[in-house]
Short mmCIF file of C-alpha atoms in Angstrom, two decimals:
data_model
loop_
_atom_site.label_atom_id
_atom_site.label_comp_id
_atom_site.label_asym_id
_atom_site.label_seq_id
_atom_site.Cartn_x
_atom_site.Cartn_y
_atom_site.Cartn_z
CA UNK A 1 162.78 149.33 192.21
CA UNK A 2 159.32 148.01 191.40
CA UNK A 3 159.24 150.22 188.27
CA UNK A 4 162.58 148.75 187.15
CA UNK A 5 161.37 145.18 187.73
CA UNK A 6 158.17 145.92 185.80
CA UNK A 7 160.18 147.35 182.89
CA UNK A 8 162.34 144.22 182.69
CA UNK A 9 159.23 142.03 182.92
CA UNK A 10 157.63 143.90 180.02
CA UNK A 11 160.82 143.52 177.95
CA UNK A 12 160.83 139.77 178.64
CA UNK A 13 157.18 139.49 177.65
CA UNK A 14 157.67 141.31 174.33
CA UNK A 15 160.84 139.32 173.58
CA UNK A 16 159.01 136.04 174.17
CA UNK A 17 156.10 137.23 172.02
CA UNK A 18 158.48 138.15 169.16
CA UNK A 19 160.09 134.71 169.35
CA UNK A 20 156.64 133.09 169.32
CA UNK A 21 155.58 135.11 166.27
CA UNK A 22 158.85 134.31 164.50
CA UNK A 23 158.45 130.59 165.20
CA UNK A 24 154.88 130.65 163.88
CA UNK A 25 155.98 132.49 160.72
CA UNK A 26 158.79 129.99 160.18
CA UNK A 27 156.32 127.13 160.49
CA UNK A 28 154.00 128.75 157.97
CA UNK A 29 156.84 129.24 155.51
CA UNK A 30 157.81 125.59 155.87
CA UNK A 31 154.22 124.55 155.14
CA UNK A 32 154.14 126.86 152.13
CA UNK A 33 157.26 125.16 150.85
CA UNK A 34 155.51 121.81 151.04
CA UNK A 35 152.69 123.04 148.83
CA UNK A 36 154.63 125.29 146.46
CA UNK A 37 157.91 123.40 146.10
CA UNK A 38 158.85 121.33 143.03
CA UNK A 39 156.38 118.55 142.36
CA UNK A 40 157.71 115.05 142.97
CA UNK A 41 157.39 112.58 140.13
CA UNK A 42 154.16 110.65 140.48
CA UNK A 43 152.15 108.16 138.51
CA UNK A 44 148.67 106.73 138.42
CA UNK A 45 147.04 105.86 141.77
CA UNK A 46 148.51 102.64 143.16
CA UNK A 47 146.37 99.71 142.02
CA UNK A 48 145.12 96.90 144.22
CA UNK A 49 147.45 94.05 145.11
CA UNK A 50 147.91 91.05 142.83
CA UNK A 51 145.96 88.87 145.27
CA UNK A 52 143.03 91.29 145.28
CA UNK A 53 143.21 91.62 141.50
CA UNK A 54 143.03 87.83 141.14
CA UNK A 55 139.90 87.82 143.32
CA UNK A 56 138.36 90.63 141.29
CA UNK A 57 139.20 88.92 138.01
CA UNK A 58 137.53 85.69 139.10
CA UNK A 59 134.30 87.62 139.70
CA UNK A 60 134.18 89.42 136.33
CA UNK A 61 131.65 88.30 133.75
CA UNK A 62 133.21 86.59 130.73
CA UNK A 63 131.50 87.71 127.53
CA UNK A 64 132.25 88.32 123.87
CA UNK A 65 132.88 91.93 122.89
CA UNK A 66 130.47 94.01 120.84
CA UNK A 67 131.58 97.32 119.36
CA UNK A 68 128.29 98.11 117.64
CA UNK A 69 127.61 101.85 117.80
CA UNK A 70 130.92 102.92 119.34
CA UNK A 71 131.93 106.57 118.98
CA UNK A 72 134.72 108.18 121.00
CA UNK A 73 132.58 111.31 121.38
CA UNK A 74 130.18 109.26 123.51
CA UNK A 75 132.85 109.50 126.24
CA UNK A 76 133.25 113.24 126.95
CA UNK A 77 136.88 113.52 127.97
CA UNK A 78 139.40 116.11 129.10
CA UNK A 79 136.71 117.97 130.96
CA UNK A 80 137.50 120.97 133.17
CA UNK A 81 138.71 119.88 136.60
CA UNK A 82 139.34 123.27 138.21
CA UNK A 83 139.91 126.79 136.91
CA UNK A 84 141.47 126.53 133.46
CA UNK A 85 142.81 123.00 134.06
CA UNK A 86 141.33 120.06 132.22
CA UNK A 87 141.91 116.38 132.96
CA UNK A 88 144.88 116.09 130.59
CA UNK A 89 146.72 118.98 132.23
CA UNK A 90 146.01 117.63 135.72
CA UNK A 91 147.57 114.27 134.79
CA UNK A 92 150.57 115.93 133.14
CA UNK A 93 151.16 117.92 136.33
CA UNK A 94 150.73 114.84 138.51
CA UNK A 95 152.95 112.54 136.47
CA UNK A 96 155.82 114.94 135.83
CA UNK A 97 158.65 116.55 137.76
CA UNK A 98 159.02 120.34 138.07
CA UNK A 99 156.08 120.90 135.73
CA UNK A 100 155.41 124.57 134.98
CA UNK A 101 152.06 125.65 133.58
CA UNK A 102 151.01 128.84 131.82
CA UNK A 103 147.93 130.92 132.58
CA UNK A 104 145.74 128.54 130.59
CA UNK A 105 147.12 125.58 132.61
CA UNK A 106 149.07 124.15 129.65
CA UNK A 107 152.31 122.42 130.69
CA UNK A 108 155.14 124.52 129.20
CA UNK A 109 158.08 122.73 130.82
CA UNK A 110 158.88 119.75 132.99
CA UNK A 111 160.25 116.22 132.84
CA UNK A 112 158.23 113.06 132.39
CA UNK A 113 159.23 109.40 132.47
CA UNK A 114 156.95 107.05 130.56
CA UNK A 115 156.64 103.85 132.58
CA UNK A 116 155.51 101.85 129.53
CA UNK A 117 158.87 102.23 127.76
CA UNK A 118 161.17 103.99 130.28
CA UNK A 119 161.59 106.96 127.93
CA UNK A 120 162.13 110.43 129.41
CA UNK A 121 160.62 113.54 127.83
CA UNK A 122 160.86 117.28 128.43
CA UNK A 123 158.02 118.38 126.13
CA UNK A 124 154.38 117.70 126.97
CA UNK A 125 153.68 117.31 123.25
CA UNK A 126 155.61 114.01 123.33
CA UNK A 127 153.09 112.52 125.74
CA UNK A 128 149.62 111.09 125.48
CA UNK A 129 147.31 110.54 128.42
CA UNK A 130 146.48 106.86 128.14
CA UNK A 131 143.11 105.52 129.18
CA UNK A 132 144.55 102.34 130.66
CA UNK A 133 141.29 100.55 129.86
CA UNK A 134 140.62 102.14 126.45
CA UNK A 135 137.32 103.84 125.77
CA UNK A 136 136.50 101.43 122.92
CA UNK A 137 137.35 98.45 125.14
CA UNK A 138 135.01 99.80 127.80
CA UNK A 139 132.27 100.21 125.22
CA UNK A 140 132.79 96.63 124.04
CA UNK A 141 132.50 95.27 127.56
CA UNK A 142 129.49 97.09 128.95
CA UNK A 143 129.83 100.88 128.69
CA UNK A 144 127.45 100.92 125.72
CA UNK A 145 124.67 100.55 128.30
CA UNK A 146 125.86 103.43 130.48
CA UNK A 147 124.57 106.96 130.66
CA UNK A 148 126.70 109.70 129.11
CA UNK A 149 127.44 110.98 132.62
CA UNK A 150 128.93 107.64 133.66
CA UNK A 151 130.99 107.43 130.47
CA UNK A 152 132.29 110.93 131.21
CA UNK A 153 133.28 109.88 134.72
CA UNK A 154 135.11 106.86 133.31
CA UNK A 155 136.97 108.92 130.71
CA UNK A 156 138.17 111.45 133.32
CA UNK A 157 138.69 109.20 136.34
CA UNK A 158 141.55 110.56 138.46
CA UNK A 159 140.75 108.33 141.44
CA UNK A 160 141.14 104.86 139.95
CA UNK A 161 144.38 103.81 138.15
CA UNK A 162 142.92 104.65 134.75
CA UNK A 163 144.85 107.66 133.43
CA UNK A 164 148.62 107.93 132.94
CA UNK A 165 151.02 110.08 130.89
CA UNK A 166 153.07 107.93 128.50
CA UNK A 167 155.07 108.25 125.27
CA UNK A 168 152.64 109.21 122.53
CA UNK A 169 153.67 106.67 119.88
CA UNK A 170 153.66 103.85 122.45
CA UNK A 171 150.12 104.77 123.40
CA UNK A 172 149.17 104.91 119.73
CA UNK A 173 150.67 101.45 119.19
CA UNK A 174 148.49 100.18 122.04
CA UNK A 175 145.36 101.70 120.54
CA UNK A 176 142.26 99.99 121.92
CA UNK A 177 143.88 96.58 122.48
CA UNK A 178 143.39 94.56 125.65
CA UNK A 179 146.17 92.67 127.53
CA UNK A 180 145.77 89.60 125.34
CA UNK A 181 146.81 91.77 122.37
CA UNK A 182 149.16 94.39 123.86
CA UNK A 183 151.25 94.87 127.00
CA UNK A 184 153.75 97.58 128.01
CA UNK A 185 157.19 96.98 126.45
CA UNK A 186 158.77 97.27 129.92
CA UNK A 187 158.06 93.79 131.25
CA UNK A 188 158.60 94.81 134.88
CA UNK A 189 155.59 97.13 134.62
CA UNK A 190 153.18 94.46 133.38
CA UNK A 191 152.13 93.32 136.83
CA UNK A 192 151.15 96.88 137.78
CA UNK A 193 149.37 97.25 134.44
CA UNK A 194 147.34 94.06 134.93
CA UNK A 195 146.42 94.97 138.51
CA UNK A 196 145.23 98.40 137.36
CA UNK A 197 143.31 96.97 134.39
CA UNK A 198 141.40 94.51 136.58
CA UNK A 199 140.69 97.11 139.26
CA UNK A 200 139.17 99.50 136.73
CA UNK A 201 137.08 96.80 135.09
CA UNK A 202 135.88 95.54 138.46
CA UNK A 203 134.98 99.01 139.74
CA UNK A 204 132.95 99.82 136.63
CA UNK A 205 131.35 96.37 136.32
CA UNK A 206 132.83 95.68 132.90
CA UNK A 207 133.18 92.20 131.42
CA UNK A 208 136.27 90.46 130.03
CA UNK A 209 136.56 88.16 127.05
CA UNK A 210 138.13 84.72 127.45
CA UNK A 211 141.51 85.58 125.87
CA UNK A 212 141.75 88.76 127.96
CA UNK A 213 141.00 86.85 131.18
CA UNK A 214 143.57 84.19 130.33
CA UNK A 215 146.27 86.82 129.68
CA UNK A 216 145.47 88.68 132.89
CA UNK A 217 145.47 85.47 134.93
CA UNK A 218 148.88 84.54 133.57
CA UNK A 219 150.36 87.93 134.47
CA UNK A 220 148.78 88.10 137.93
CA UNK A 221 149.88 84.57 138.80
CA UNK A 222 153.45 85.68 138.18
CA UNK A 223 153.26 88.84 140.27
#
């Protein structure tokens, strides 16, 4: 009888162990799905609140702009972030939905919505990665005094709300203009844009000109 009881006990032990292993495997597969499933649509990192942006703006130095000596190549951009992926490809992956990349990390398919104009695209070639505070604008307002390493960090900043995938011709229409000269066509996005602009300028210690500060103040006061 004791041998029979021991046999049943061993069967119960192995059955419980199989269930435990199965549960663990199921949990691992669920976690894998979180990491390997379709990417949710994202955008630039959420900027500071309007109240914080107003405080930041009040502290920025007001100065006239000086573009003497500007050259885009002084801001090394689209540097390698990991493996074969450069900054542009990282932003395209982040800002799109179901983005598929080839072995060189180029986005070969996906869907992107440009928040500046609410246009939707399915080809990465229709998108530019906008430097929300343009490189020339940064140069004009203090980056001319930076080291090349700091300018590189600015041009590839994935932490602050500085890089975003948008419709290429909209970005080209913006050029290097500040908010006194250009704002996103989608008016509902202008508050986010102004908050991001001020946060980036504040973080990097850049100045604003008087017209730029006035435009930003007007937008933030209406947020």
